[in-house]
Amino acid sequence: MKKFTCVADIGPLDKALADAAEIKRDRFAFTELGKNKTLLMIFFNSSLRTRLSTQKAAMNLGMNVMVLDVNQGAWKLETERGVIMDGDKAEHLLEAIPVMGSYCDIIGVRSFAGLKDKQEDYEERVIEQFIKYSGRPVFSMEAATRHPLQSFADLITIEEYKTKERPKVVMTWAPHPRALPQAVPNSFAEWMNATDYEFVITHPHGYELDPAFVGKARVEYDQRKALEGADFVYAKNWSAYTDPNYGKVLSTDRDWTVDAEKMALTNNAYFMHCLPVRRNMIVTDDVIESDRSIVIPEAANREISAQTVIKRLLESL
Ligand code: AN0
Ligand code: CP
């Protein structure tokens, strides 16, 4: 595997899940693989889980790790070619990328959608430039349109907790005060569509996702109806995708908050969220604290998804 930005890059999911299970059984079985190899993690945006779990995963493989927060200490980077650089940006990505590539063997990149220019976001201009110009295997730590390490961890978690072959998984939009990217829901949909689970998406009118990600999922606008009989409830906020509202918050209606009354409609479902989560906006205190909430094991599986991916990238060097 030379890059990891989407579900297709990982190949057959049964094999990926088997690899993940092997790592989970003994995460120190491959400490020689990463010896004298360096991972560079580049963050254009904040992170708690991705930062820690990915670094831990690389250390489990015996790697050295460097972390750069582009907005804290590095030169401000211009990302567009052709710009007259007379503003506040001192360096261009086209020099910065090959320079960073020269100091490491593998690169992880976090670069969220700007939510201003849909075309720029959906062309994945930042991570695609890293793939093109770094000369190194690159993996996404959440790019503009996808968060595949999260979705892989979500899949591992569902496989661990499911009690039937084909669980019903419901992804529900939930309110949030600020505009968030569509990367997490896009990516979760892409991975769920690669399984044979029953997959339903529910959101208010106006929050339709890119049809390329919705795929064969059933879209149900009545949240309560969607939740009936669910085995897993995956809550997430996202901003509007469709024009002319791209990147906008259209609703903060707390009638969409996941609470105990909504969970009572399900088949005693597990509650999932990628975190960070805003309590009593996305989900009530009692639901996230309940014994059906699996947000912590879900986050813990980020170490496993990252290690599975980095191991494959190391094997390609
Ligand atoms: C980000 C998002 O929604 O994409 C990261 C989630 C993993 N969330 C926030 O910015 C709150
Ligand atoms: N779920 C996730 O990616 O969390 P961070 O933004 O804290 O890395």
mmCIF file of C-alpha atoms and ligand atoms in Angstrom:
data_model
loop_
_atom_site.group_PDB
_atom_site.id
_atom_site.type_symbol
_atom_site.label_atom_id
_atom_site.label_comp_id
_atom_site.label_asym_id
_atom_site.label_seq_id
_atom_site.Cartn_x
_atom_site.Cartn_y
_atom_site.Cartn_z
ATOM 1 C CA MET A 1 0.000 0.000 0.000
ATOM 2 C CA LYS A 2 1.542 3.303 -1.174
ATOM 3 C CA LYS A 3 -1.090 5.693 0.169
ATOM 4 C CA PHE A 4 -4.136 5.620 2.430
ATOM 5 C CA THR A 5 -6.816 8.203 1.841
ATOM 6 C CA CYS A 6 -9.985 6.159 1.230
ATOM 7 C CA VAL A 7 -11.518 2.719 1.745
ATOM 8 C CA ALA A 8 -10.371 1.447 -1.657
ATOM 9 C CA ASP A 9 -6.710 1.855 -0.625
ATOM 10 C CA ILE A 10 -6.967 -0.813 2.066
ATOM 11 C CA GLY A 11 -8.243 -3.548 -0.261
ATOM 12 C CA PRO A 12 -10.549 -6.346 0.961
ATOM 13 C CA LEU A 13 -12.035 -5.447 4.342
ATOM 14 C CA ASP A 14 -11.948 -9.006 5.719
ATOM 15 C CA LYS A 15 -8.169 -9.049 5.260
ATOM 16 C CA ALA A 16 -7.795 -5.569 6.797
ATOM 17 C CA LEU A 17 -9.899 -6.647 9.788
ATOM 18 C CA ALA A 18 -7.838 -9.828 10.192
ATOM 19 C CA ASP A 19 -4.637 -7.748 10.148
ATOM 20 C CA ALA A 20 -6.141 -5.392 12.739
ATOM 21 C CA ALA A 21 -7.135 -8.310 14.983
ATOM 22 C CA GLU A 22 -3.603 -9.723 14.733
ATOM 23 C CA ILE A 23 -2.162 -6.370 15.817
ATOM 24 C CA LYS A 24 -4.661 -6.115 18.659
ATOM 25 C CA ARG A 25 -3.607 -9.546 19.965
ATOM 26 C CA ASP A 26 0.033 -8.430 20.133
ATOM 27 C CA ARG A 27 0.741 -4.847 19.172
ATOM 28 C CA PHE A 28 4.486 -5.318 19.767
ATOM 29 C CA ALA A 29 4.917 -8.251 17.363
ATOM 30 C CA PHE A 30 6.372 -6.030 14.603
ATOM 31 C CA THR A 31 8.787 -3.750 16.473
ATOM 32 C CA GLU A 32 11.584 -4.523 13.993
ATOM 33 C CA LEU A 33 9.592 -3.385 10.959
ATOM 34 C CA GLY A 34 9.864 0.327 11.753
ATOM 35 C CA LYS A 35 13.425 0.341 13.096
ATOM 36 C CA ASN A 36 15.327 3.409 11.823
ATOM 37 C CA LYS A 37 12.261 4.557 9.953
ATOM 38 C CA THR A 38 10.699 7.957 10.627
ATOM 39 C CA LEU A 39 7.066 9.021 10.552
ATOM 40 C CA LEU A 40 6.348 12.716 10.072
ATOM 41 C CA MET A 41 2.885 13.775 11.225
ATOM 42 C CA ILE A 42 1.745 17.139 9.872
ATOM 43 C CA PHE A 43 -1.225 18.909 11.422
ATOM 44 C CA PHE A 44 -2.947 21.868 9.786
ATOM 45 C CA ASN A 45 -5.752 21.452 12.397
ATOM 46 C CA SER A 46 -6.186 20.528 16.055
ATOM 47 C CA SER A 47 -6.276 16.921 17.278
ATOM 48 C CA LEU A 48 -6.243 14.860 20.443
ATOM 49 C CA ARG A 49 -6.979 11.261 19.366
ATOM 50 C CA THR A 50 -5.318 11.242 15.951
ATOM 51 C CA ARG A 51 -2.158 12.813 17.318
ATOM 52 C CA LEU A 52 -1.775 10.391 20.227
ATOM 53 C CA SER A 53 -3.082 7.171 18.668
ATOM 54 C CA THR A 54 -1.071 7.532 15.458
ATOM 55 C CA GLN A 55 2.132 8.365 17.322
ATOM 56 C CA LYS A 56 1.556 5.395 19.629
ATOM 57 C CA ALA A 57 0.870 3.121 16.653
ATOM 58 C CA ALA A 58 4.142 4.156 15.003
ATOM 59 C CA MET A 59 6.074 3.654 18.261
ATOM 60 C CA ASN A 60 4.545 0.161 18.586
ATOM 61 C CA LEU A 61 6.134 -0.570 15.190
ATOM 62 C CA GLY A 62 9.536 0.673 16.389
ATOM 63 C CA MET A 63 9.454 3.926 14.395
ATOM 64 C CA ASN A 64 10.775 7.354 15.237
ATOM 65 C CA VAL A 65 8.106 10.048 15.113
ATOM 66 C CA MET A 66 8.199 13.781 14.393
ATOM 67 C CA VAL A 67 5.133 15.991 14.738
ATOM 68 C CA LEU A 68 4.701 19.368 13.075
ATOM 69 C CA ASP A 69 1.838 21.712 13.894
ATOM 70 C CA VAL A 70 1.949 23.888 10.838
ATOM 71 C CA ASN A 71 0.087 26.747 12.505
ATOM 72 C CA GLN A 72 2.242 26.758 15.626
ATOM 73 C CA GLY A 73 5.885 27.504 14.935
ATOM 74 C CA ALA A 74 6.212 26.736 11.217
ATOM 75 C CA TRP A 75 6.076 29.350 8.457
ATOM 76 C CA LYS A 76 2.569 30.107 7.256
ATOM 77 C CA LEU A 77 2.097 28.078 4.071
ATOM 78 C CA GLU A 78 0.606 29.143 0.752
ATOM 79 C CA THR A 79 -1.209 26.221 -0.890
ATOM 80 C CA GLU A 80 -2.269 27.701 -4.257
ATOM 81 C CA ARG A 81 0.143 27.851 -7.206
ATOM 82 C CA GLY A 82 0.377 31.161 -9.043
ATOM 83 C CA VAL A 83 -0.360 33.376 -6.048
ATOM 84 C CA ILE A 84 1.806 36.512 -5.696
ATOM 85 C CA MET A 85 3.096 35.864 -2.191
ATOM 86 C CA ASP A 86 3.014 39.424 -0.857
ATOM 87 C CA GLY A 87 0.733 38.614 2.093
ATOM 88 C CA ASP A 88 1.322 36.868 5.415
ATOM 89 C CA LYS A 89 2.397 33.490 3.981
ATOM 90 C CA ALA A 90 6.181 33.100 3.973
ATOM 91 C CA GLU A 91 6.549 29.681 2.327
ATOM 92 C CA HIS A 92 4.879 27.687 -0.436
ATOM 93 C CA LEU A 93 3.667 24.127 -0.025
ATOM 94 C CA LEU A 94 5.537 23.248 -3.242
ATOM 95 C CA GLU A 95 8.893 23.748 -1.470
ATOM 96 C CA ALA A 96 7.740 22.704 1.985
ATOM 97 C CA ILE A 97 6.443 19.277 0.881
ATOM 98 C CA PRO A 98 9.638 17.896 -0.732
ATOM 99 C CA VAL A 99 11.696 19.365 2.127
ATOM 100 C CA MET A 100 9.531 17.588 4.696
ATOM 101 C CA GLY A 101 9.674 14.415 2.582
ATOM 102 C CA SER A 102 13.483 14.504 2.692
ATOM 103 C CA TYR A 103 13.473 14.077 6.492
ATOM 104 C CA CYS A 104 11.168 11.071 6.803
ATOM 105 C CA ASP A 105 9.983 7.771 5.340
ATOM 106 C CA ILE A 106 6.202 8.076 5.757
ATOM 107 C CA ILE A 107 3.979 11.166 6.054
ATOM 108 C CA GLY A 108 0.613 11.548 7.817
ATOM 109 C CA VAL A 109 -1.398 14.682 6.993
ATOM 110 C CA ARG A 110 -4.352 16.331 8.706
ATOM 111 C CA SER A 111 -5.897 19.061 6.572
ATOM 112 C CA PHE A 112 -9.605 19.787 7.044
ATOM 113 C CA ALA A 113 -11.966 21.207 4.475
ATOM 114 C CA GLY A 114 -11.949 24.994 4.382
ATOM 115 C CA LEU A 115 -15.748 24.882 3.798
ATOM 116 C CA LYS A 116 -15.550 27.965 1.565
ATOM 117 C CA ASP A 117 -14.790 26.496 -1.866
ATOM 118 C CA LYS A 118 -16.476 23.143 -2.445
ATOM 119 C CA GLN A 119 -14.464 22.357 -5.546
ATOM 120 C CA GLU A 120 -11.157 23.014 -3.797
ATOM 121 C CA ASP A 121 -12.218 20.833 -0.849
ATOM 122 C CA TYR A 122 -13.616 17.960 -2.926
ATOM 123 C CA GLU A 123 -10.515 17.898 -5.159
ATOM 124 C CA GLU A 124 -8.486 17.271 -1.968
ATOM 125 C CA ARG A 125 -5.913 19.810 -3.128
ATOM 126 C CA VAL A 126 -3.711 19.721 -0.013
ATOM 127 C CA ILE A 127 -3.279 15.973 0.556
ATOM 128 C CA GLU A 128 -3.070 15.335 -3.204
ATOM 129 C CA GLN A 129 -0.084 17.697 -3.372
ATOM 130 C CA PHE A 130 1.599 15.743 -0.555
ATOM 131 C CA ILE A 131 1.048 12.516 -2.517
ATOM 132 C CA LYS A 132 2.413 14.098 -5.691
ATOM 133 C CA TYR A 133 5.426 16.005 -4.380
ATOM 134 C CA SER A 134 6.681 14.342 -1.175
ATOM 135 C CA GLY A 135 8.134 11.185 -2.731
ATOM 136 C CA ARG A 136 6.852 9.270 0.331
ATOM 137 C CA PRO A 137 3.854 7.112 1.181
ATOM 138 C CA VAL A 138 1.177 9.455 2.534
ATOM 139 C CA PHE A 139 -1.795 8.692 4.744
ATOM 140 C CA SER A 140 -4.761 10.815 5.727
ATOM 141 C CA MET A 141 -5.253 11.823 9.345
ATOM 142 C CA GLU A 142 -8.515 13.501 8.169
ATOM 143 C CA ALA A 143 -8.414 15.359 4.897
ATOM 144 C CA ALA A 144 -11.065 17.562 3.293
ATOM 145 C CA THR A 145 -13.562 14.840 2.352
ATOM 146 C CA ARG A 146 -12.661 11.726 4.368
ATOM 147 C CA HIS A 147 -11.348 10.492 7.722
ATOM 148 C CA PRO A 148 -10.414 6.901 6.871
ATOM 149 C CA LEU A 149 -8.443 6.055 10.048
ATOM 150 C CA GLN A 150 -11.585 6.943 12.001
ATOM 151 C CA SER A 151 -13.883 4.914 9.750
ATOM 152 C CA PHE A 152 -11.548 1.907 9.929
ATOM 153 C CA ALA A 153 -11.555 2.135 13.746
ATOM 154 C CA ASP A 154 -15.357 2.431 13.644
ATOM 155 C CA LEU A 155 -15.587 -0.711 11.525
ATOM 156 C CA ILE A 156 -13.254 -2.631 13.862
ATOM 157 C CA THR A 157 -15.440 -1.526 16.798
ATOM 158 C CA ILE A 158 -18.711 -2.592 15.156
ATOM 159 C CA GLU A 159 -17.184 -5.983 14.289
ATOM 160 C CA GLU A 160 -16.169 -6.417 17.942
ATOM 161 C CA TYR A 161 -19.598 -5.505 19.364
ATOM 162 C CA LYS A 162 -22.052 -6.848 16.806
ATOM 163 C CA THR A 163 -24.173 -9.845 17.797
ATOM 164 C CA LYS A 164 -25.620 -10.554 14.347
ATOM 165 C CA GLU A 165 -24.050 -10.986 10.932
ATOM 166 C CA ARG A 166 -25.819 -7.982 9.407
ATOM 167 C CA PRO A 167 -26.423 -5.311 12.066
ATOM 168 C CA LYS A 168 -28.531 -2.237 11.382
ATOM 169 C CA VAL A 169 -26.257 0.805 11.581
ATOM 170 C CA VAL A 170 -27.851 4.267 11.646
ATOM 171 C CA MET A 171 -25.802 7.397 11.123
ATOM 172 C CA THR A 172 -27.696 10.392 12.448
ATOM 173 C CA TRP A 173 -26.965 14.071 12.003
ATOM 174 C CA ALA A 174 -27.077 15.940 15.324
ATOM 175 C CA PRO A 175 -26.835 19.660 16.134
ATOM 176 C CA HIS A 176 -23.613 21.592 16.710
ATOM 177 C CA PRO A 177 -23.064 25.360 17.010
ATOM 178 C CA ARG A 178 -20.250 25.623 14.460
ATOM 179 C CA ALA A 179 -19.784 24.480 10.877
ATOM 180 C CA LEU A 180 -18.037 21.099 10.662
ATOM 181 C CA PRO A 181 -16.711 19.284 7.585
ATOM 182 C CA GLN A 182 -18.489 16.353 5.932
ATOM 183 C CA ALA A 183 -15.320 14.225 6.137
ATOM 184 C CA VAL A 184 -16.377 11.979 9.016
ATOM 185 C CA PRO A 185 -19.901 11.202 7.718
ATOM 186 C CA ASN A 186 -18.676 10.840 4.103
ATOM 187 C CA SER A 187 -16.004 8.427 5.174
ATOM 188 C CA PHE A 188 -18.219 6.452 7.566
ATOM 189 C CA ALA A 189 -20.752 6.050 4.738
ATOM 190 C CA GLU A 190 -18.034 4.955 2.329
ATOM 191 C CA TRP A 191 -16.819 2.260 4.741
ATOM 192 C CA MET A 192 -20.325 1.103 5.729
ATOM 193 C CA ASN A 193 -21.224 0.802 2.045
ATOM 194 C CA ALA A 194 -18.224 -1.495 1.620
ATOM 195 C CA THR A 195 -19.785 -3.919 4.158
ATOM 196 C CA ASP A 196 -23.068 -5.814 3.865
ATOM 197 C CA TYR A 197 -24.588 -4.173 6.972
ATOM 198 C CA GLU A 198 -28.002 -2.538 6.790
ATOM 199 C CA PHE A 199 -27.009 1.127 6.644
ATOM 200 C CA VAL A 200 -29.364 4.082 7.117
ATOM 201 C CA ILE A 201 -28.548 7.803 7.147
ATOM 202 C CA THR A 202 -30.882 10.316 8.781
ATOM 203 C CA HIS A 203 -30.628 14.113 8.718
ATOM 204 C CA PRO A 204 -32.830 17.199 8.350
ATOM 205 C CA HIS A 205 -33.713 18.442 4.843
ATOM 206 C CA GLY A 206 -30.810 20.438 3.426
ATOM 207 C CA TYR A 207 -28.097 18.221 4.949
ATOM 208 C CA GLU A 208 -27.880 15.762 2.024
ATOM 209 C CA LEU A 209 -24.347 14.434 1.577
ATOM 210 C CA ASP A 210 -22.520 13.984 -1.726
ATOM 211 C CA PRO A 211 -24.375 11.115 -3.513
ATOM 212 C CA ALA A 212 -20.979 9.544 -4.276
ATOM 213 C CA PHE A 213 -20.652 8.829 -0.538
ATOM 214 C CA VAL A 214 -24.314 8.071 0.200
ATOM 215 C CA GLY A 215 -24.178 5.270 -2.365
ATOM 216 C CA LYS A 216 -26.601 2.463 -1.621
ATOM 217 C CA ALA A 217 -27.475 3.735 1.891
ATOM 218 C CA ARG A 218 -31.143 4.364 2.714
ATOM 219 C CA VAL A 219 -31.805 8.023 3.539
ATOM 220 C CA GLU A 220 -34.654 8.586 6.008
ATOM 221 C CA TYR A 221 -35.595 12.140 6.984
ATOM 222 C CA ASP A 222 -37.596 11.057 10.051
ATOM 223 C CA GLN A 223 -34.937 10.438 12.703
ATOM 224 C CA ARG A 224 -37.242 8.443 14.980
ATOM 225 C CA LYS A 225 -38.283 6.165 12.127
ATOM 226 C CA ALA A 226 -34.637 5.665 11.109
ATOM 227 C CA LEU A 227 -33.643 4.679 14.649
ATOM 228 C CA GLU A 228 -36.275 1.930 14.978
ATOM 229 C CA GLY A 229 -34.526 -1.389 15.493
ATOM 230 C CA ALA A 230 -31.004 0.061 15.138
ATOM 231 C CA ASP A 231 -28.134 -2.023 16.537
ATOM 232 C CA PHE A 232 -25.635 0.855 16.324
ATOM 233 C CA VAL A 233 -26.320 4.598 16.439
ATOM 234 C CA TYR A 234 -23.512 6.691 14.974
ATOM 235 C CA ALA A 235 -24.058 10.379 15.726
ATOM 236 C CA LYS A 236 -22.245 13.176 13.913
ATOM 237 C CA ASN A 237 -22.775 16.761 12.953
ATOM 238 C CA TRP A 238 -21.855 18.094 9.547
ATOM 239 C CA SER A 239 -22.424 21.333 7.678
ATOM 240 C CA ALA A 240 -24.455 21.529 4.473
ATOM 241 C CA TYR A 241 -22.950 20.026 1.314
ATOM 242 C CA THR A 242 -25.489 21.120 -1.291
ATOM 243 C CA ASP A 243 -25.341 24.475 -3.072
ATOM 244 C CA PRO A 244 -25.854 27.300 -2.375
ATOM 245 C CA ASN A 245 -25.384 26.416 1.305
ATOM 246 C CA TYR A 246 -22.032 24.599 1.139
ATOM 247 C CA GLY A 247 -20.270 24.785 4.521
ATOM 248 C CA LYS A 248 -23.186 26.492 6.293
ATOM 249 C CA VAL A 249 -25.033 25.657 9.519
ATOM 250 C CA LEU A 250 -28.713 25.398 8.539
ATOM 251 C CA SER A 251 -30.080 24.134 11.849
ATOM 252 C CA THR A 252 -29.107 23.753 15.493
ATOM 253 C CA ASP A 253 -32.431 22.067 16.307
ATOM 254 C CA ARG A 254 -31.958 20.162 19.557
ATOM 255 C CA ASP A 255 -34.868 17.929 18.650
ATOM 256 C CA TRP A 256 -32.141 15.999 16.747
ATOM 257 C CA THR A 257 -29.982 15.485 19.874
ATOM 258 C CA VAL A 258 -29.555 11.786 20.671
ATOM 259 C CA ASP A 259 -31.262 11.256 24.035
ATOM 260 C CA ALA A 260 -32.615 8.323 26.052
ATOM 261 C CA GLU A 261 -36.057 8.571 24.428
ATOM 262 C CA LYS A 262 -34.478 8.163 20.958
ATOM 263 C CA MET A 263 -32.247 5.306 22.114
ATOM 264 C CA ALA A 264 -35.373 3.546 23.474
ATOM 265 C CA LEU A 265 -36.596 3.224 19.859
ATOM 266 C CA THR A 266 -33.568 1.117 18.939
ATOM 267 C CA ASN A 267 -32.724 -2.535 19.428
ATOM 268 C CA ASN A 268 -30.814 -1.623 22.609
ATOM 269 C CA ALA A 269 -28.260 -0.029 20.270
ATOM 270 C CA TYR A 270 -24.694 0.838 21.035
ATOM 271 C CA PHE A 271 -23.960 4.562 20.839
ATOM 272 C CA MET A 272 -20.934 5.671 18.803
ATOM 273 C CA HIS A 273 -19.256 9.012 18.069
ATOM 274 C CA CYS A 274 -15.781 9.753 16.735
ATOM 275 C CA LEU A 275 -15.170 12.423 19.443
ATOM 276 C CA PRO A 276 -14.642 15.221 20.288
ATOM 277 C CA VAL A 277 -18.337 15.522 21.119
ATOM 278 C CA ARG A 278 -20.366 18.418 22.491
ATOM 279 C CA ARG A 279 -22.562 17.027 25.256
ATOM 280 C CA ASN A 280 -26.234 17.990 25.265
ATOM 281 C CA MET A 281 -25.925 19.230 21.684
ATOM 282 C CA ILE A 282 -25.021 15.958 19.891
ATOM 283 C CA VAL A 283 -25.832 13.548 22.732
ATOM 284 C CA THR A 284 -27.150 13.825 26.274
ATOM 285 C CA ASP A 285 -24.967 13.103 29.316
ATOM 286 C CA ASP A 286 -26.990 10.011 30.240
ATOM 287 C CA VAL A 287 -26.664 8.399 26.777
ATOM 288 C CA ILE A 288 -22.913 8.963 26.428
ATOM 289 C CA GLU A 289 -22.388 7.746 30.004
ATOM 290 C CA SER A 290 -24.672 4.709 29.601
ATOM 291 C CA ASP A 291 -23.375 1.150 29.439
ATOM 292 C CA ARG A 292 -24.375 1.082 25.722
ATOM 293 C CA SER A 293 -21.973 3.908 24.892
ATOM 294 C CA ILE A 294 -18.824 2.546 23.224
ATOM 295 C CA VAL A 295 -17.132 5.856 22.417
ATOM 296 C CA ILE A 296 -14.059 5.024 24.521
ATOM 297 C CA PRO A 297 -13.297 1.579 22.999
ATOM 298 C CA GLU A 298 -14.040 3.195 19.609
ATOM 299 C CA ALA A 299 -11.365 5.838 20.272
ATOM 300 C CA ALA A 300 -8.984 3.171 21.601
ATOM 301 C CA ASN A 301 -9.302 1.345 18.286
ATOM 302 C CA ARG A 302 -7.747 4.356 16.562
ATOM 303 C CA GLU A 303 -4.378 2.977 17.692
ATOM 304 C CA ILE A 304 -5.221 -0.320 15.990
ATOM 305 C CA SER A 305 -6.452 1.186 12.712
ATOM 306 C CA ALA A 306 -3.405 3.466 12.545
ATOM 307 C CA GLN A 307 -0.997 0.620 13.276
ATOM 308 C CA THR A 308 -2.577 -1.600 10.621
ATOM 309 C CA VAL A 309 -2.236 1.173 8.041
ATOM 310 C CA ILE A 310 1.307 2.247 8.970
ATOM 311 C CA LYS A 311 2.433 -1.404 8.991
ATOM 312 C CA ARG A 312 1.204 -1.793 5.403
ATOM 313 C CA LEU A 313 2.939 1.431 4.350
ATOM 314 C CA LEU A 314 6.193 0.274 5.991
ATOM 315 C CA GLU A 315 5.935 -3.030 4.124
ATOM 316 C CA SER A 316 5.787 -1.057 0.841
ATOM 317 C CA LEU A 317 9.047 0.831 1.426
HETATM 318 C C1 AN0 B 1 -13.801 17.571 13.388
HETATM 319 C C2 AN0 B 1 -14.793 17.180 12.300
HETATM 320 O O1 AN0 B 1 -15.997 17.183 12.540
HETATM 321 O O2 AN0 B 1 -14.353 16.856 11.184
HETATM 322 C C3 AN0 B 1 -12.897 16.404 13.737
HETATM 323 C C4 AN0 B 1 -13.588 15.149 14.117
HETATM 324 C C5 AN0 B 1 -12.667 13.997 14.259
HETATM 325 N N1 AN0 B 1 -14.502 17.985 14.577
HETATM 326 C C6 AN0 B 1 -14.402 19.199 15.099
HETATM 327 O O3 AN0 B 1 -13.755 20.052 14.517
HETATM 328 C C7 AN0 B 1 -15.130 19.483 16.384
HETATM 329 N N1 CP B 2 -11.697 11.441 16.229
HETATM 330 C C1 CP B 2 -10.619 12.231 15.978
HETATM 331 O O1 CP B 2 -10.028 12.213 14.911
HETATM 332 O O2 CP B 2 -10.249 13.018 17.027
HETATM 333 P P1 CP B 2 -9.145 14.163 17.021
HETATM 334 O O3 CP B 2 -9.705 15.272 16.159
HETATM 335 O O4 CP B 2 -8.992 14.552 18.461
HETATM 336 O O5 CP B 2 -7.890 13.623 16.433
#
